[in-house]
Coordinates of C-alpha atoms in Angstrom, one line a residue:
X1 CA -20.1 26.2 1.1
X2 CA -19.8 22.9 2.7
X3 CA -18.9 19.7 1.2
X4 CA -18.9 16.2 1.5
X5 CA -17.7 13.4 -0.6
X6 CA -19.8 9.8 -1.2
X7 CA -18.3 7.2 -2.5
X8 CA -21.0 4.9 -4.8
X9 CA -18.7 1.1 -5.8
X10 CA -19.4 -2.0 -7.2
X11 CA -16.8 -4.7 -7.5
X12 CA -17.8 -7.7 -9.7
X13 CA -16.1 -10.9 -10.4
X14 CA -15.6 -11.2 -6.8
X15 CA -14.8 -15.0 -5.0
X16 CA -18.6 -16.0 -3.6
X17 CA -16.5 -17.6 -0.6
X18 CA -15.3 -14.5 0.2
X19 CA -18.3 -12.1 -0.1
X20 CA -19.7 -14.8 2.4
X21 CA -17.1 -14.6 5.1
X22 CA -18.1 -11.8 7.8
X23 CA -14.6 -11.1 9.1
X24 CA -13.1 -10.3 5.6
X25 CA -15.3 -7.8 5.0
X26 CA -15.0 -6.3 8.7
X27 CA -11.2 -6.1 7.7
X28 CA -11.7 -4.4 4.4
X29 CA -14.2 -2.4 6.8
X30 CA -11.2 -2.0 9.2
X31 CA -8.5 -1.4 6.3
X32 CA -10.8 1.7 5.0
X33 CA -11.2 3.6 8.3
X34 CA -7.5 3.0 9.1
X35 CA -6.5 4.5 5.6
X36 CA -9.1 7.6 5.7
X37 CA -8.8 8.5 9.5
X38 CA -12.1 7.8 10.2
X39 CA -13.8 8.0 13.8
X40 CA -16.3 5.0 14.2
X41 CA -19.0 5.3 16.8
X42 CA -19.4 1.8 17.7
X43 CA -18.8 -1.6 16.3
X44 CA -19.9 -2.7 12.8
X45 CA -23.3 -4.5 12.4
X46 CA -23.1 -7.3 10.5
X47 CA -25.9 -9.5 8.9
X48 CA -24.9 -12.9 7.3
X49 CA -28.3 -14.2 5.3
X50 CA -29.0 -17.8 5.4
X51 CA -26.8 -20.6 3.6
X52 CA -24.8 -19.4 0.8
X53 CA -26.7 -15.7 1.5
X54 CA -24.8 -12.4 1.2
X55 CA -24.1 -10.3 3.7
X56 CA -24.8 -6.6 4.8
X57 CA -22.6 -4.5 7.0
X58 CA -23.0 -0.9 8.4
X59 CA -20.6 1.1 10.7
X60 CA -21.7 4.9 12.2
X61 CA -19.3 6.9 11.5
X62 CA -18.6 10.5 13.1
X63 CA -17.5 11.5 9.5
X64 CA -21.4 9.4 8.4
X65 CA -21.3 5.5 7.3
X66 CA -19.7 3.1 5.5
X67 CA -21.8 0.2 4.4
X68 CA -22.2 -2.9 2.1
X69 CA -23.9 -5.4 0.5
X70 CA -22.3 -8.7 -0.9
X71 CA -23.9 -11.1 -3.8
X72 CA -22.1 -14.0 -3.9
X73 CA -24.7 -15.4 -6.3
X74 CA -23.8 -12.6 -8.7
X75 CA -19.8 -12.3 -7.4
X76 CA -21.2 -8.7 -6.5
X77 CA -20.0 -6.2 -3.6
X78 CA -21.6 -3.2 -3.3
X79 CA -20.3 -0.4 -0.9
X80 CA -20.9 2.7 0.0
X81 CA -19.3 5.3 1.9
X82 CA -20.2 9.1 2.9
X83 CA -18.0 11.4 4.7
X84 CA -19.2 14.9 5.9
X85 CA -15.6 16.2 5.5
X86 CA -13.4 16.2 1.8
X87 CA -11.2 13.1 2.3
X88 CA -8.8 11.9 -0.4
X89 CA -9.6 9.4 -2.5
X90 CA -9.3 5.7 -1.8
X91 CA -7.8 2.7 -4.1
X92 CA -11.1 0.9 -4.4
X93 CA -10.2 -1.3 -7.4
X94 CA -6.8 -2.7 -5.7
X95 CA -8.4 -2.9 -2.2
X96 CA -11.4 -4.8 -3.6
X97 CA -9.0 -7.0 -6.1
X98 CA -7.0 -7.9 -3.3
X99 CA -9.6 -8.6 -0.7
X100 CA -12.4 -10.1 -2.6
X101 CA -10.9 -10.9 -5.8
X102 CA -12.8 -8.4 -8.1
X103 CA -12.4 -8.6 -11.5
X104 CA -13.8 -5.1 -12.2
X105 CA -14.5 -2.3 -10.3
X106 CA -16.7 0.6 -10.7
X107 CA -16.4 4.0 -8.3
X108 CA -19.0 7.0 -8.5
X109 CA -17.2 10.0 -6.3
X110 CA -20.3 12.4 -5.3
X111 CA -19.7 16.0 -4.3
X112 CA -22.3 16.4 -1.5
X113 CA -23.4 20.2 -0.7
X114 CA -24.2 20.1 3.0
X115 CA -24.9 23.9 3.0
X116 CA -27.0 25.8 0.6
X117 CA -24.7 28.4 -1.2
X118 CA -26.4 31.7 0.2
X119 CA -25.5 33.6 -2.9

């Protein structure tokens, strides 16, 4: 049987400047794919809402996606990432401290069947 591994994390306590600023997040993008070995398909898509607005980010993947969603209003960062293949864990909760300045970070690991177990 197939697997795949999701990846559900929240970060909180996180600088508002930060979870504003595009290119830190498309380095922490960067600093994830680098680390896993994973293949993007194309350039990130970034959306930076209005003012003092969050931002949402999504890169293809051949693996799946990695995305997020930033609060700044809450010091929230919300990411996500999926990867059709078993890939070994990542150090969320240093990454995120270092990056974003989280206080506290939360990580959900999923097993995902891709293929129904025949038995």
């Amino acid at each position: 049987m197939a697997t795949g591994v999701e990846w559900v994390v929240e970060a909180y306590g996180c600088s508002p400047s930060l979870l504003c600023d595009v290119a830190r997040l498309d380095q922490l993008f960067a600093q994830v794919i680098a680390d896993l070995n994973l293949h993007p398909c194309g350039d990130a898509q970034w959306t930076h809402f209005a003012g003092a607005g969050g931002v949402t980010g999504f890169r293809v993947l051949s693996e799946s996606h990695l995305a997020c969603h930033s609060f700044p209003e809450h010091r929230t960062l919300c990411l996500n990432l999926f990867c059709c293949r078993p890939r070994p864990d990542w150090d969320f909760a240093r990454h995120l401290q270092e990056m974003v300045g989280a206080e506290t970070v939360t990580v959900r690991r999923l097993e995902r069947r891709i293929a129904a177990d025949p038995a």
